[in-house]
Short mmCIF file of C-alpha atoms and ligand atoms in Angstrom, two decimals:
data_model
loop_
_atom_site.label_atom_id
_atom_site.label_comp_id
_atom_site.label_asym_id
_atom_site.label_seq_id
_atom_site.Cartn_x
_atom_site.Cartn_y
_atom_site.Cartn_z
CA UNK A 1 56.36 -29.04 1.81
CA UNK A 2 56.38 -26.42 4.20
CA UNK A 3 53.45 -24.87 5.80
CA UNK A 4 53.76 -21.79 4.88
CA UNK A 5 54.09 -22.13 0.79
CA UNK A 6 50.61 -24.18 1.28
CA UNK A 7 49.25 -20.97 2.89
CA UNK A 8 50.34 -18.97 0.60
CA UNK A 9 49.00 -20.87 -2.00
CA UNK A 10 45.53 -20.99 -0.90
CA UNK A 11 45.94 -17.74 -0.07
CA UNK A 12 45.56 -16.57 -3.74
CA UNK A 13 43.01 -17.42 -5.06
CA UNK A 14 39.21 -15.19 -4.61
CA UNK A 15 36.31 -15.43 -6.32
CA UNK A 16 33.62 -12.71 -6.83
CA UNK A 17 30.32 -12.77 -8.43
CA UNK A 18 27.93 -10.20 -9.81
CA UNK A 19 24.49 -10.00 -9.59
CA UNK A 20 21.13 -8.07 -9.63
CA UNK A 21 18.75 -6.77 -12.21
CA UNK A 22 19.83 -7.12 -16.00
CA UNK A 23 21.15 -3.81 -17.49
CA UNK A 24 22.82 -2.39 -14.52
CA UNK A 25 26.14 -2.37 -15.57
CA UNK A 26 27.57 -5.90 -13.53
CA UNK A 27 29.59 -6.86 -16.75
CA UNK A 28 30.73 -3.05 -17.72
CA UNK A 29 31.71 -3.41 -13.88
CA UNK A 30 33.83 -6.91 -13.62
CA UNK A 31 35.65 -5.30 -16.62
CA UNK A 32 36.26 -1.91 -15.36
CA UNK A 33 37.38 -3.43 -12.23
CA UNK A 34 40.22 -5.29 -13.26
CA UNK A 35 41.38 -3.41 -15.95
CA UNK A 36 41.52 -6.47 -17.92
CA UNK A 37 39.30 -7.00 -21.02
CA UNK A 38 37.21 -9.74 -19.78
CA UNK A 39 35.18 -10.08 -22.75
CA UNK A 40 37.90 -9.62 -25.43
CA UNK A 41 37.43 -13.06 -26.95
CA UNK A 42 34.03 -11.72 -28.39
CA UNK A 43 34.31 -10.74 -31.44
CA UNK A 44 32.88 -7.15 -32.13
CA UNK A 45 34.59 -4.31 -33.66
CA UNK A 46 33.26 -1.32 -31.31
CA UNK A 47 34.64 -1.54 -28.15
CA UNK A 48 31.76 0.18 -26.68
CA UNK A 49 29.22 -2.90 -28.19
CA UNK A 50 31.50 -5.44 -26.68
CA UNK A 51 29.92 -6.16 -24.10
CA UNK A 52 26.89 -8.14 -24.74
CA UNK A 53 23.76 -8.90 -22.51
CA UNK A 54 24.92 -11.79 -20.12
CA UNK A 55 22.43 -14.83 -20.85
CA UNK A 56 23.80 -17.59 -18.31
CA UNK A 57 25.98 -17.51 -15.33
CA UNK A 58 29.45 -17.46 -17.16
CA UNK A 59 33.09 -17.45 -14.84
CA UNK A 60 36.19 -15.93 -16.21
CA UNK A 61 39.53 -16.24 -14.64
CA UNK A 62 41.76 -13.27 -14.63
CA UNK A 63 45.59 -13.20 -13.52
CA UNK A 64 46.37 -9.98 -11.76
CA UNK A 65 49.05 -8.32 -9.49
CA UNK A 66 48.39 -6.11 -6.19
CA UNK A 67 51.31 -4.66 -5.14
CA UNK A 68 53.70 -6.89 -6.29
CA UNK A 69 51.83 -9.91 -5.35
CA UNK A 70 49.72 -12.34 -7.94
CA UNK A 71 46.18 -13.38 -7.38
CA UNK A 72 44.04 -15.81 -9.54
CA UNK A 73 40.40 -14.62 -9.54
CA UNK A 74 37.86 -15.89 -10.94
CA UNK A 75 34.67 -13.39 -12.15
CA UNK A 76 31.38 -15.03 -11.79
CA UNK A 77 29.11 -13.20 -13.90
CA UNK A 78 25.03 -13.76 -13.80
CA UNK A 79 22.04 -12.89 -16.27
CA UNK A 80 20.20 -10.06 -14.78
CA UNK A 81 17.02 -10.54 -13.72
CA UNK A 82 14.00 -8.38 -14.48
CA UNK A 83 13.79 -9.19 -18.31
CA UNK A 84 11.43 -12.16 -17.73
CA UNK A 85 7.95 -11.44 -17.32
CA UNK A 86 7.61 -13.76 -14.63
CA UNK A 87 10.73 -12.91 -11.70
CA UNK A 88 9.72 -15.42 -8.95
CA UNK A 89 12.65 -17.42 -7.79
CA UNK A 90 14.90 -15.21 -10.09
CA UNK A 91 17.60 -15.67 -7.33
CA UNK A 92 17.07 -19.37 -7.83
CA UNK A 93 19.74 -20.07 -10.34
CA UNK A 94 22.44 -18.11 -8.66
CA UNK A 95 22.03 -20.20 -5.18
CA UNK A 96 21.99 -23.19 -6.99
CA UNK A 97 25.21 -22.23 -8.52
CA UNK A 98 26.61 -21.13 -4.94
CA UNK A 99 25.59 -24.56 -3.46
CA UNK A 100 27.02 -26.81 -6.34
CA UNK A 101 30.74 -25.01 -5.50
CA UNK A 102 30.11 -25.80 -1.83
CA UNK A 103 28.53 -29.54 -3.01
CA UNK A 104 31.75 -29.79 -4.88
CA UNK A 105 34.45 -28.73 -2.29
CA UNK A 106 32.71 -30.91 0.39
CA UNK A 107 33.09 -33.98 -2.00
CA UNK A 108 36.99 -33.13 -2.58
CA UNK A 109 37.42 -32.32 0.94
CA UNK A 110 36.16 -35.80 1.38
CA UNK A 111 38.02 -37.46 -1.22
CA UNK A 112 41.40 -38.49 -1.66
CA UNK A 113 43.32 -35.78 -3.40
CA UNK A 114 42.45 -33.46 -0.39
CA UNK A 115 45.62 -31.45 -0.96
CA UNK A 116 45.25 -30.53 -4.24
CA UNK A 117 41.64 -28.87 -3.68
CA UNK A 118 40.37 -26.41 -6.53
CA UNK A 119 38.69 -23.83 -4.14
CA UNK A 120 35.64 -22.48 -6.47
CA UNK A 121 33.88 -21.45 -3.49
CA UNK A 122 31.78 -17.87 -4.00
CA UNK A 123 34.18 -15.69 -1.75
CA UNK A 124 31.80 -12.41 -2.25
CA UNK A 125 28.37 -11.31 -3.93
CA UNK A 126 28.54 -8.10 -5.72
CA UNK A 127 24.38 -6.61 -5.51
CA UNK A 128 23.69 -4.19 -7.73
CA UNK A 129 21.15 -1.64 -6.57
CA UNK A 130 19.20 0.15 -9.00
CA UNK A 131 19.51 4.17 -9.15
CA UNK A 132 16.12 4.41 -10.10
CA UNK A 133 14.12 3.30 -7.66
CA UNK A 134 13.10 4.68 -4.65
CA UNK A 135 15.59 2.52 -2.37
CA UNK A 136 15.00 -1.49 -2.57
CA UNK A 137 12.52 -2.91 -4.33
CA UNK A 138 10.61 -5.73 -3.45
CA UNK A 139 13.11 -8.45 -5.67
CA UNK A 140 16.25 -6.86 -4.55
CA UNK A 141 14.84 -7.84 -0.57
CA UNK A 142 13.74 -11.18 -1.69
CA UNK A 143 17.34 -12.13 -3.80
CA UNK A 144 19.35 -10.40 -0.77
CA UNK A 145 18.02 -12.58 1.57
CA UNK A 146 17.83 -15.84 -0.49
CA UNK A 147 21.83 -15.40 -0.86
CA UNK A 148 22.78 -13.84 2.55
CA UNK A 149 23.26 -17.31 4.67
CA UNK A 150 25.31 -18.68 1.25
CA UNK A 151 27.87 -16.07 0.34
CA UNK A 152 29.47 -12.68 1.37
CA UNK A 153 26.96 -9.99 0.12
CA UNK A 154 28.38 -6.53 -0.88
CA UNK A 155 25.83 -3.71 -2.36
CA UNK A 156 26.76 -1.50 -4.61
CA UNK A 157 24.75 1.21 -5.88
CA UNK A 158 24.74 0.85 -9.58
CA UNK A 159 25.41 3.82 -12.24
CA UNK A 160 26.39 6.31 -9.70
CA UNK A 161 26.66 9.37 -12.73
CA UNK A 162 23.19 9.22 -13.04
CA UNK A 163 22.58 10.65 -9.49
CA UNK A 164 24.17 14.30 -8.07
CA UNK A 165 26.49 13.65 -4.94
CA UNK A 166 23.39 14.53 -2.84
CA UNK A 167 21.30 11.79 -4.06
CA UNK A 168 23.79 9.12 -4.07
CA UNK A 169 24.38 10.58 -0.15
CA UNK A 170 20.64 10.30 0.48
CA UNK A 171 20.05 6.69 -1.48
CA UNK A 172 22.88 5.28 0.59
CA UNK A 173 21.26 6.00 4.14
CA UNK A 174 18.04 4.92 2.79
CA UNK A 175 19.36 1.89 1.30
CA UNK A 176 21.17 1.17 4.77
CA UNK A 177 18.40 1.53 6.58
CA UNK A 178 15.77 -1.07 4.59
CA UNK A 179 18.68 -3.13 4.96
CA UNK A 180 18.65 -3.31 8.13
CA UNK A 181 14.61 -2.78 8.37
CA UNK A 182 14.67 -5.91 6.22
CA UNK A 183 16.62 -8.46 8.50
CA UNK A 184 19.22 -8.72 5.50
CA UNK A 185 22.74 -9.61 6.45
CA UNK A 186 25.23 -8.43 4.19
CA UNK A 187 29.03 -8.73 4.67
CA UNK A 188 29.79 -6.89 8.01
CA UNK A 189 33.70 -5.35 8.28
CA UNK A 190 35.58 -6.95 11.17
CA UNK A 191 35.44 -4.20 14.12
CA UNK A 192 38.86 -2.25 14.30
CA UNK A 193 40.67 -3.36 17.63
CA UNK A 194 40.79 -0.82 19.83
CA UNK A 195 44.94 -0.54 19.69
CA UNK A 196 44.15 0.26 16.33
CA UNK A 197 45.43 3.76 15.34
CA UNK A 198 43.46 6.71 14.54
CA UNK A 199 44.07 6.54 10.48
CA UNK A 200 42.74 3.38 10.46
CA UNK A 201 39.72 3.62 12.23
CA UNK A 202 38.90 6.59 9.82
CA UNK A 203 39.42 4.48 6.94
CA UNK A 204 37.60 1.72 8.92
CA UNK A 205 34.51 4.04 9.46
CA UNK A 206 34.75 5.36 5.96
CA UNK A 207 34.61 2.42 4.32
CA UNK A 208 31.10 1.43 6.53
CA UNK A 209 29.26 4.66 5.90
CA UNK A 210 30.51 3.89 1.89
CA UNK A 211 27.86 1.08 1.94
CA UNK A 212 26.10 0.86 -0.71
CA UNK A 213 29.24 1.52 -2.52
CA UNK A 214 28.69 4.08 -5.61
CA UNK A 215 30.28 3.01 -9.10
CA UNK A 216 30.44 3.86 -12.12
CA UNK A 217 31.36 1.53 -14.94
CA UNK A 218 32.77 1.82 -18.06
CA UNK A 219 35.00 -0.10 -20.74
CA UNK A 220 36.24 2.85 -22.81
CA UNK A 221 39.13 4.88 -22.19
CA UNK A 222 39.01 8.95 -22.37
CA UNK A 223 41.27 11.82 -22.12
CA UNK A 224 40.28 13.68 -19.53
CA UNK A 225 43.00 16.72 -18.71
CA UNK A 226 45.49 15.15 -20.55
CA UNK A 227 45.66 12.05 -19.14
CA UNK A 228 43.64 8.80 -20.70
CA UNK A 229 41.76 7.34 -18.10
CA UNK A 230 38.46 4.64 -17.70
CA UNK A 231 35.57 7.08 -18.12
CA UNK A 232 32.03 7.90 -19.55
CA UNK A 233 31.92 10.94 -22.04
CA UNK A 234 29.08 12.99 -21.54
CA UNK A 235 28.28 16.40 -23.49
CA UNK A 236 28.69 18.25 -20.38
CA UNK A 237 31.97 16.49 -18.92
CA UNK A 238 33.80 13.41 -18.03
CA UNK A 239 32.84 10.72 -15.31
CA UNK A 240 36.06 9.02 -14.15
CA UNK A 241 35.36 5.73 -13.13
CA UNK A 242 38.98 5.65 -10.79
CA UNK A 243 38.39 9.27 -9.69
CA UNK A 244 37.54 9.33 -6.07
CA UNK A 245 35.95 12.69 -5.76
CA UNK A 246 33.50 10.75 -8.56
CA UNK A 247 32.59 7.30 -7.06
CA UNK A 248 33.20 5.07 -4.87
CA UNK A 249 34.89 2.21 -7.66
CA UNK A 250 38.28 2.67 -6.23
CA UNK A 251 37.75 1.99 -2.26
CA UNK A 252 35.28 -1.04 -3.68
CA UNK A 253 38.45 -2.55 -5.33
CA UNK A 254 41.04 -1.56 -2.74
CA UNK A 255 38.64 -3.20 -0.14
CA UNK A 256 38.48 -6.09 -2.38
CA UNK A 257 41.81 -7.58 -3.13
CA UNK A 258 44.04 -5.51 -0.48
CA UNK A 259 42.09 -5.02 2.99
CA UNK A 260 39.39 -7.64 3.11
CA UNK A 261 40.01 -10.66 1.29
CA UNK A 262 41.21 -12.70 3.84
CA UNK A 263 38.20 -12.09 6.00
CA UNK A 264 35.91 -12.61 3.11
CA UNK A 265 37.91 -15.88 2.78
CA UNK A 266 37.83 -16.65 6.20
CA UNK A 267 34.20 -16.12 6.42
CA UNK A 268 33.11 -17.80 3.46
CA UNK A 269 35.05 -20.92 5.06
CA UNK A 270 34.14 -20.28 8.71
CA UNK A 271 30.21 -19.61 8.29
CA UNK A 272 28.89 -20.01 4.62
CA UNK A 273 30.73 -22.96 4.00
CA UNK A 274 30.27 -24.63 7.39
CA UNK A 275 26.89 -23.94 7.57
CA UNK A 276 26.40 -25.90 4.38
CA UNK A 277 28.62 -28.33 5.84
CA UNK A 278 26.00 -29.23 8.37
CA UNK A 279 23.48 -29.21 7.04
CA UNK A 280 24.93 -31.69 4.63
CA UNK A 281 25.89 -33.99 7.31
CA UNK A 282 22.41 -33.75 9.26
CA UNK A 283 20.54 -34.85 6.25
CA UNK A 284 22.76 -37.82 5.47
CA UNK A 285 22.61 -39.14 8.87
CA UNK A 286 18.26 -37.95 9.22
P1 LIG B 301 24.47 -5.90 -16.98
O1 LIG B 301 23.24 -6.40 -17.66
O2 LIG B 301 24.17 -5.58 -15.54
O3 LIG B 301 25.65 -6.80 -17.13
O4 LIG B 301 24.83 -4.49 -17.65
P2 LIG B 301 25.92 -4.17 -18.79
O5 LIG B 301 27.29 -4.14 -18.20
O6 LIG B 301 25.67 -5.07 -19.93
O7 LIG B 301 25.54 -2.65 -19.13
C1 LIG B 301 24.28 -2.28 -19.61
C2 LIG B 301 24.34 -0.87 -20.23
O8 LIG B 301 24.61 0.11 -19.22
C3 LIG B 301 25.43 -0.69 -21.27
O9 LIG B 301 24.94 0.13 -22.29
C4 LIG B 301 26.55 0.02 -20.51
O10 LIG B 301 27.36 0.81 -21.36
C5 LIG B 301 25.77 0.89 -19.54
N1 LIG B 301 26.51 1.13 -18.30
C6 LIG B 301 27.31 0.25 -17.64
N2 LIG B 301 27.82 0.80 -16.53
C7 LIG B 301 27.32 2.06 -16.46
C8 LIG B 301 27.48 3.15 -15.54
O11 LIG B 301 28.17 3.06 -14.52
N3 LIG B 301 26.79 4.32 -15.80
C9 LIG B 301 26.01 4.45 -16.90
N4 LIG B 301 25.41 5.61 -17.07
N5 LIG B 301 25.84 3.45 -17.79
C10 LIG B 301 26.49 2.28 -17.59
MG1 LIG B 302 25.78 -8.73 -17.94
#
């Protein structure tokens, strides 16, 4: 077997997870995102019930094509935190899970099948950010930072249509900052080389100042101006999930599965996974 095929077939494969407080809209989100009804096998009748309050970390592989091109990925979908009355260690659960995909690829890697690896690795964290609050709370600082030296984190600033484009502007700097205030690393874009032309650095610089992306979820389809598109039906209008001037849903999934999932690859293997990796082989030979 050539080279290349192998590349190509690792090359298809990503994995994202959701996370962050319970009700926020992570599974409305998954769904929305890949256009795909994740949850179909439940059986409801009302497509806006369907989705059902997530009570353990559940995966669901989807099948979809960019551009021509097919990629396996694989939803990792967490209960939210927030409804127990006690929330230490909420985070707990989901870095466990993180660890046992890394425990398990280091043990094939190991093994003797090495070239028929099933990569389950966590290539990206979505964090959902509550709208409410007054930037990050408290939890949100603690779970960030209990996942940021095991995955790819990503925030997102849940249910965007409940703020006006002026507080979504204003949440996002705030949000930005306490990051940063906070010591919390979350996925950083590769710098654009400086041969890099001018359109690109735009979109490059866009995309950073887009952090915490804005979405809006939904798994019900409306007729807005004719055409039937992914929305939320409100007595005063329609929220398009996939319209740009309304959230930031579709540079979240272009960034996603066109520009950055390589890197996200790449540094999931390079740092998150290698980091594990040592520390795995210190304590066996402590
Ligand atoms: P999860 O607990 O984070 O998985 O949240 P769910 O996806 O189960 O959604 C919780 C509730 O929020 C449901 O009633 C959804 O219809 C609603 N919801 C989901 N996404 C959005 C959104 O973007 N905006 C608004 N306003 N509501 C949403
Ligand atoms: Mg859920």
């Amino acid at each position: 077997r050539t080279r290349s095929t192998w590349s190509v077939k690792k090359g298809f494969d990503f994995t994202l997870m959701v996370a962050g407080e319970s009700g926020l809209g992570k599974s409305t989100l998954v769904n929305s995102l890949f256009l795909t009804d994740l949850y179909k096998d439940r059986k409801l009748l009302n497509a806006e019930e369907r989705i059902t309050q997530t009570v353990e970390i559940t995966k669901h592989t989807v099948d979809i094509e960019e551009k021509g091109v097919k990629l396996k990925l694989t939803i990792v979908d967490t209960p939210g935190f927030g409804d127990a009355v006690n929330n230490t260690e909420c985070w707990k659960s989901v870095a466990d899970y993180i660890d046992q995909q890394f425990e398990q690829y280091f043990r094939d890697e190991s093994g003797l099948n090495r070239k028929n690896i099933q990569d389950n690795r966590v290539h990206c964290c979505l964090y959902f950010i509550s709208p409410f609050g007054h930037g990050l709370r408290p939890l949100d600082v603690e779970f960030m930072k209990a996942l940021h030296e095991k995955v790819n984190i990503v925030p997102v600033l849940a249910k965007a249509d409940t703020l006006t484009p002026g507080e979504v502007k204003k949440k996002k700097i705030k949000i930005r900052e306490e990051i940063e205030q906070y010591g919390i690393k979350i996925y950083q874009f590769p710098d654009c080389d400086s041969d890099e032309d001018e359109d690109f650095k735009q979109q490059d610089h866009a995309l950073k100042e887009s952090i915490p992306f804005a979405v809006i979820g939904s798994n019900t389809v409306v007729e807005a101006k004719g055409k039937r598109v992914r929305g939320r039906l409100y007595p005063w209008g329609i929220v398009e999930v996939e319209n740009p001037a309304h959230c930031d849903f579709v540079k979240l999934r272009n960034m996603l599965v066109r520009t950055h999932m390589q890197d996200l690859k790449d540094v999931t293997r390079e740092t998150h996974y290698e980091n594990y990796r040592a520390q795995c082989i210190q304590s066996m030979t402590r």
